[in-house]
Amino acid sequence: MRELNITLPGRDRPRRLRRSRAVRDLVAETHLSPNQFVLPHFVLPTDGAEEPVSAMPGISCMGVERLLPQVESDLALGIRSVLLFGQPPPGTKAPDGRAAADDAGAVQRAVKRLKDVFGDELVVMTDVCICAYTDHGHCGLIEGGDVDNDLSLRPLVDTALSHARAGADIVAPSDMMDGRVGAIRDALDAHGHQGVAILAYTAKYASAYYGPFREAADSAPSEGDRQGYQMDCRNALEAIREAELDEQEGADMLMVKPALPYLDVISAMRAATAKPLAAYNVSGEYSAVKAAAERGWLEEARVVRENLLAIARAGADLIITYHCRDALREKWL
Ligand code: PBG
Ligand code: ZN
């Protein structure tokens, strides 16, 4: 047998910096902190109610009175920011989604109570959209069979104002109507809410990963889909154009959503903006991991850590994720 002539590595050996846990930690480029996590909550209109979301093990929709102790124990884990989604009282969905802007709505009451109880210890963000409040389930108003952009700005602005009156720190419009960030900024400023920040869902893709959320928020469109306003998954440069618009319109922070299938977009957006960048690790991304973990096909702790690190490494500052309670409680990070 002929002896193979193997070329040995040169003087540079990357394995030197992988030899021990301590060395690896010393040179690690990416770190996760509880400070950067935002936990979403689905707020029910009935204060004492609690309903598990079947496709999202570990996640329940809750009324205000159930939410308070939950947020308190999450704060003890280090989760200092929440993002609230609401549902209207049964039978109040309407074509114009007007219940979204009701000062006595579930989100508004939750914001008030959370800010009363936790003050500035807790950052309260609200999702601004009307799809859970419209009878057709779209994120805007329907006119002539289509979602009318400019008509939809009014209810979105009214909803953001109502959240600001309740005491929200940050409003996060998720509807994807053109011009909504500017319209909301103008209205907030005109009504004395200069201090309320806007987290824009800048690059929100029309995604199949929102499936479990639509069950939780009861916000699936009854007809058609959201491709007429959410972004096409084939596009990345378009996300940069959206970022430019949102910045011009006064967004304080930008978001990419979903997260893992769009790490390239997070990375490109990171390079294109100096504003804080959020990534939303959405319901379907969570459900997929949970389902595989339940079957014993994936090791949840390591997959969650790897996923969250990937999102941070791509360039996200804030990570909105349903995993953060488990990850912090079980010390997965
Ligand atoms: C609705 C909204 C959606 C999500 C956040 N806001 C769903 C949608 O656009 O259909 C998705 C969140 C998730 O899947 O976790 N405007
Ligand atoms: Zn919506």
XYZ file of C-alpha atoms and ligand atoms in Angstrom:
350
model
C 0.000 0.000 0.000
C 1.204 3.403 -0.933
C 1.715 5.826 1.981
C -0.527 8.958 1.577
C 1.334 12.169 1.843
C -0.771 14.197 4.274
C -0.149 17.913 4.524
C -0.256 19.016 8.165
C -1.858 22.300 9.203
C 0.283 25.416 9.316
C 1.026 27.430 12.458
C -2.517 28.732 12.754
C -4.701 26.153 14.520
C -8.265 27.346 15.310
C -8.754 24.377 17.660
C -6.461 26.045 20.221
C -9.342 28.353 21.112
C -11.841 25.496 21.479
C -9.902 23.408 23.999
C -11.880 24.133 27.138
C -15.214 25.576 28.107
C -13.441 28.535 29.699
C -11.463 29.330 26.542
C -14.571 28.996 24.393
C -16.455 31.363 26.714
C -13.493 33.748 26.631
C -13.642 34.166 22.864
C -17.436 33.822 22.352
C -18.689 36.524 19.992
C -22.385 36.423 20.867
C -24.075 36.625 24.260
C -27.721 36.531 25.277
C -29.116 38.583 28.126
C -32.603 38.453 29.651
C -32.681 42.214 29.097
C -33.123 41.699 25.374
C -36.102 39.326 25.594
C -39.703 40.348 25.021
C -42.451 37.883 25.935
C -45.742 38.128 24.004
C -49.075 37.723 25.825
C -52.593 37.157 24.506
C -54.986 39.091 26.711
C -58.566 37.852 27.024
C -61.480 40.235 27.679
C -62.655 38.202 30.703
C -60.385 39.129 33.616
C -60.260 35.732 35.336
C -60.110 33.604 32.179
C -57.269 31.369 31.085
C -57.194 29.229 27.913
C -54.187 27.199 26.814
C -53.200 27.592 23.147
C -53.292 24.019 21.871
C -50.539 24.390 19.257
C -48.267 26.276 21.676
C -47.534 24.103 24.724
C -46.699 26.288 27.715
C -48.571 29.330 26.372
C -52.039 30.422 27.505
C -54.326 33.317 26.684
C -55.138 35.108 29.942
C -57.442 37.722 31.355
C -55.886 40.634 33.252
C -56.139 39.028 36.684
C -54.302 35.910 35.497
C -51.736 37.946 33.599
C -50.533 39.942 36.622
C -49.096 37.042 38.668
C -47.626 35.550 35.500
C -45.799 38.768 34.659
C -44.624 39.045 38.254
C -42.990 35.607 38.166
C -41.533 36.335 34.707
C -40.013 39.551 36.075
C -38.336 37.474 38.767
C -36.721 35.446 35.969
C -35.457 38.682 34.417
C -38.077 39.150 31.674
C -38.613 42.907 31.783
C -40.583 43.487 28.583
C -43.943 42.238 27.373
C -45.813 42.601 24.081
C -49.587 42.520 24.437
C -52.132 41.235 21.938
C -55.836 41.520 22.670
C -59.169 39.993 21.923
C -62.523 41.772 21.898
C -65.520 40.667 23.982
C -67.537 37.937 22.203
C -69.908 39.275 19.572
C -68.148 42.634 19.129
C -66.123 41.958 15.988
C -67.222 44.441 13.321
C -66.198 45.408 9.772
C -64.332 48.466 11.107
C -62.693 46.690 14.051
C -63.661 49.572 16.309
C -63.293 47.543 19.521
C -59.506 47.699 19.044
C -59.556 51.353 20.099
C -61.886 50.885 23.083
C -60.258 52.444 26.160
C -61.945 49.722 28.232
C -60.635 46.898 26.012
C -58.596 43.952 27.263
C -55.233 45.363 26.148
C -55.949 48.825 27.495
C -56.979 47.475 30.905
C -53.981 45.169 31.001
C -51.608 48.040 30.181
C -53.102 50.183 32.959
C -52.896 47.436 35.557
C -49.373 46.372 34.599
C -48.076 49.951 34.696
C -49.894 50.609 38.000
C -48.414 47.528 39.605
C -44.937 47.332 38.077
C -44.297 50.924 36.965
C -41.071 51.410 35.071
C -39.739 48.018 36.208
C -41.659 46.650 33.230
C -41.605 47.764 29.588
C -45.107 47.416 28.198
C -45.395 47.155 24.433
C -48.676 46.763 22.590
C -49.325 45.237 19.198
C -51.309 47.732 17.152
C -53.549 46.011 14.623
C -57.226 45.421 14.032
C -57.295 41.851 12.665
C -58.491 40.340 15.962
C -61.273 42.953 16.067
C -62.580 42.912 12.480
C -65.271 40.390 11.539
C -63.377 39.636 8.297
C -60.045 39.133 10.104
C -57.983 41.447 7.921
C -55.493 43.970 9.302
C -57.225 46.881 7.563
C -60.605 48.078 6.342
C -62.187 46.426 3.313
C -63.383 48.739 0.550
C -64.520 47.387 -2.816
C -63.279 43.893 -1.962
C -59.764 45.032 -1.109
C -57.928 46.170 2.023
C -57.867 49.955 1.602
C -54.545 51.362 2.784
C -55.427 54.949 3.557
C -58.822 54.260 5.115
C -57.136 51.747 7.424
C -54.848 54.368 8.960
C -57.671 55.914 11.039
C -58.514 52.841 13.150
C -54.803 52.032 13.529
C -54.031 55.553 14.749
C -57.030 55.440 17.104
C -55.846 52.106 18.495
C -52.304 53.373 19.070
C -53.669 56.494 20.806
C -55.879 54.386 23.034
C -52.871 52.225 24.023
C -50.844 55.373 24.736
C -53.623 56.784 26.936
C -53.612 53.519 28.870
C -49.902 54.033 29.526
C -48.091 51.866 26.968
C -44.349 52.560 26.748
C -44.053 51.353 23.161
C -46.635 50.792 20.439
C -45.889 48.267 17.716
C -47.960 48.511 14.530
C -48.082 45.089 12.824
C -50.625 45.786 10.082
C -48.158 46.607 7.249
C -50.222 49.495 5.826
C -48.045 52.079 4.054
C -47.578 55.273 6.035
C -48.894 53.982 9.339
C -45.746 54.762 11.313
C -45.825 58.420 10.290
C -49.549 58.700 10.922
C -49.179 57.173 14.397
C -46.133 59.364 15.239
C -48.011 62.532 14.240
C -51.065 61.559 16.263
C -49.052 60.583 19.349
C -47.170 63.884 19.258
C -50.339 65.910 18.678
C -51.918 64.338 21.757
C -49.004 64.810 24.142
C -47.543 61.309 23.842
C -44.101 62.386 22.586
C -42.526 59.905 24.995
C -44.290 56.854 23.592
C -41.938 54.986 21.256
C -42.821 53.154 18.050
C -41.493 49.682 17.314
C -42.329 49.189 13.642
C -42.985 45.743 12.221
C -40.778 46.872 9.341
C -40.251 43.650 7.424
C -43.233 41.491 8.266
C -43.474 38.628 5.818
C -46.640 36.845 4.697
C -45.688 33.686 6.543
C -47.094 30.230 7.171
C -45.356 30.389 10.555
C -48.160 32.569 11.980
C -50.617 29.651 12.034
C -50.645 28.920 15.798
C -50.850 32.648 16.619
C -54.003 33.048 14.570
C -55.627 30.369 16.716
C -54.523 32.168 19.896
C -55.535 35.627 18.697
C -58.563 34.405 16.752
C -57.382 36.597 13.880
C -57.338 34.416 10.756
C -58.777 36.171 7.694
C -62.172 34.665 6.846
C -61.488 35.182 3.136
C -58.271 35.581 1.178
C -54.848 36.000 2.751
C -52.460 38.769 3.814
C -50.231 38.753 0.721
C -51.662 42.073 -0.428
C -50.026 43.860 2.515
C -47.413 41.608 4.150
C -44.074 41.067 2.406
C -43.292 38.387 -0.166
C -40.813 35.815 1.178
C -38.783 36.068 -2.041
C -37.673 39.613 -1.222
C -34.836 40.980 0.898
C -33.968 44.346 -0.692
C -37.575 45.345 -0.203
C -36.982 45.049 3.540
C -34.312 47.749 3.260
C -36.757 50.034 1.442
C -39.296 49.419 4.219
C -36.608 50.262 6.791
C -35.853 53.566 5.072
C -39.539 54.485 5.056
C -40.086 53.528 8.696
C -37.041 55.541 9.769
C -38.191 58.579 7.788
C -41.642 58.248 9.333
C -40.210 58.276 12.844
C -39.908 54.656 13.947
C -37.708 54.302 17.049
C -36.994 50.615 16.507
C -37.351 48.279 13.537
C -38.395 44.631 13.370
C -37.941 41.601 11.161
C -40.587 38.876 11.434
C -40.430 35.838 11.437
C -36.833 35.388 12.632
C -35.164 32.084 11.733
C -36.245 31.809 8.079
C -35.162 35.466 7.623
C -31.724 35.635 9.266
C -30.346 37.109 6.020
C -32.869 39.925 6.287
C -31.956 40.548 9.935
C -28.304 40.735 8.920
C -28.969 43.089 5.995
C -31.220 45.292 8.104
C -28.569 45.401 10.850
C -26.145 46.871 8.323
C -28.721 49.336 7.003
C -29.901 50.956 10.243
C -28.421 52.362 13.430
C -31.750 52.024 15.237
C -32.336 49.132 17.651
C -33.378 46.049 15.696
C -35.910 43.512 16.924
C -36.576 40.023 15.594
C -39.833 38.177 16.235
C -39.348 34.448 16.729
C -42.995 33.706 15.905
C -45.583 31.184 17.013
C -44.887 28.565 14.323
C -41.156 28.650 14.981
C -41.950 27.932 18.639
C -44.505 25.211 17.877
C -42.145 23.391 15.526
C -39.466 23.140 18.215
C -41.997 22.139 20.898
C -43.552 19.439 18.718
C -40.215 17.880 17.812
C -39.072 18.070 21.446
C -42.272 16.378 22.688
C -41.589 13.485 20.318
C -38.032 13.248 21.548
C -36.747 14.116 18.069
C -34.899 17.262 19.158
C -33.224 18.300 22.376
C -35.236 21.372 23.277
C -32.683 23.057 25.535
C -29.901 22.994 22.966
C -32.125 23.799 19.989
C -33.636 26.828 21.727
C -30.200 28.111 22.740
C -28.851 27.623 19.219
C -31.886 29.312 17.640
C -31.802 32.334 19.943
C -28.041 32.706 19.510
C -28.473 32.552 15.727
C -30.993 35.383 15.855
C -28.656 37.495 18.004
C -25.617 36.640 15.858
C -27.513 37.736 12.730
C -27.789 41.162 14.349
C -30.990 41.395 16.384
C -30.793 43.465 19.572
C -34.241 42.566 20.924
C -35.693 39.084 20.566
C -39.427 38.639 20.878
C -39.859 34.972 21.733
C -42.269 32.576 23.432
C -39.261 30.489 24.497
C -37.781 33.008 26.926
C -39.630 31.901 30.077
C -38.565 28.245 29.677
C -35.063 29.244 28.593
C -34.458 31.422 31.660
C -36.224 29.179 34.165
C -34.379 26.077 32.981
C -31.094 27.946 32.425
C -30.751 26.835 28.812
C -28.712 29.814 27.659
C -51.380 40.329 13.342
C -50.167 39.660 13.882
C -49.730 38.381 13.566
C -48.630 38.126 14.379
C -48.384 39.263 15.130
N -49.338 40.212 14.792
C -50.297 37.373 12.668
C -50.627 37.723 11.281
O -50.140 38.683 10.701
O -51.433 36.974 10.740
C -47.866 36.837 14.407
C -47.220 36.483 15.685
C -46.845 35.058 15.816
O -47.080 34.218 14.913
O -46.277 34.722 16.861
N -51.221 41.604 12.848
Zn -53.195 42.203 11.924
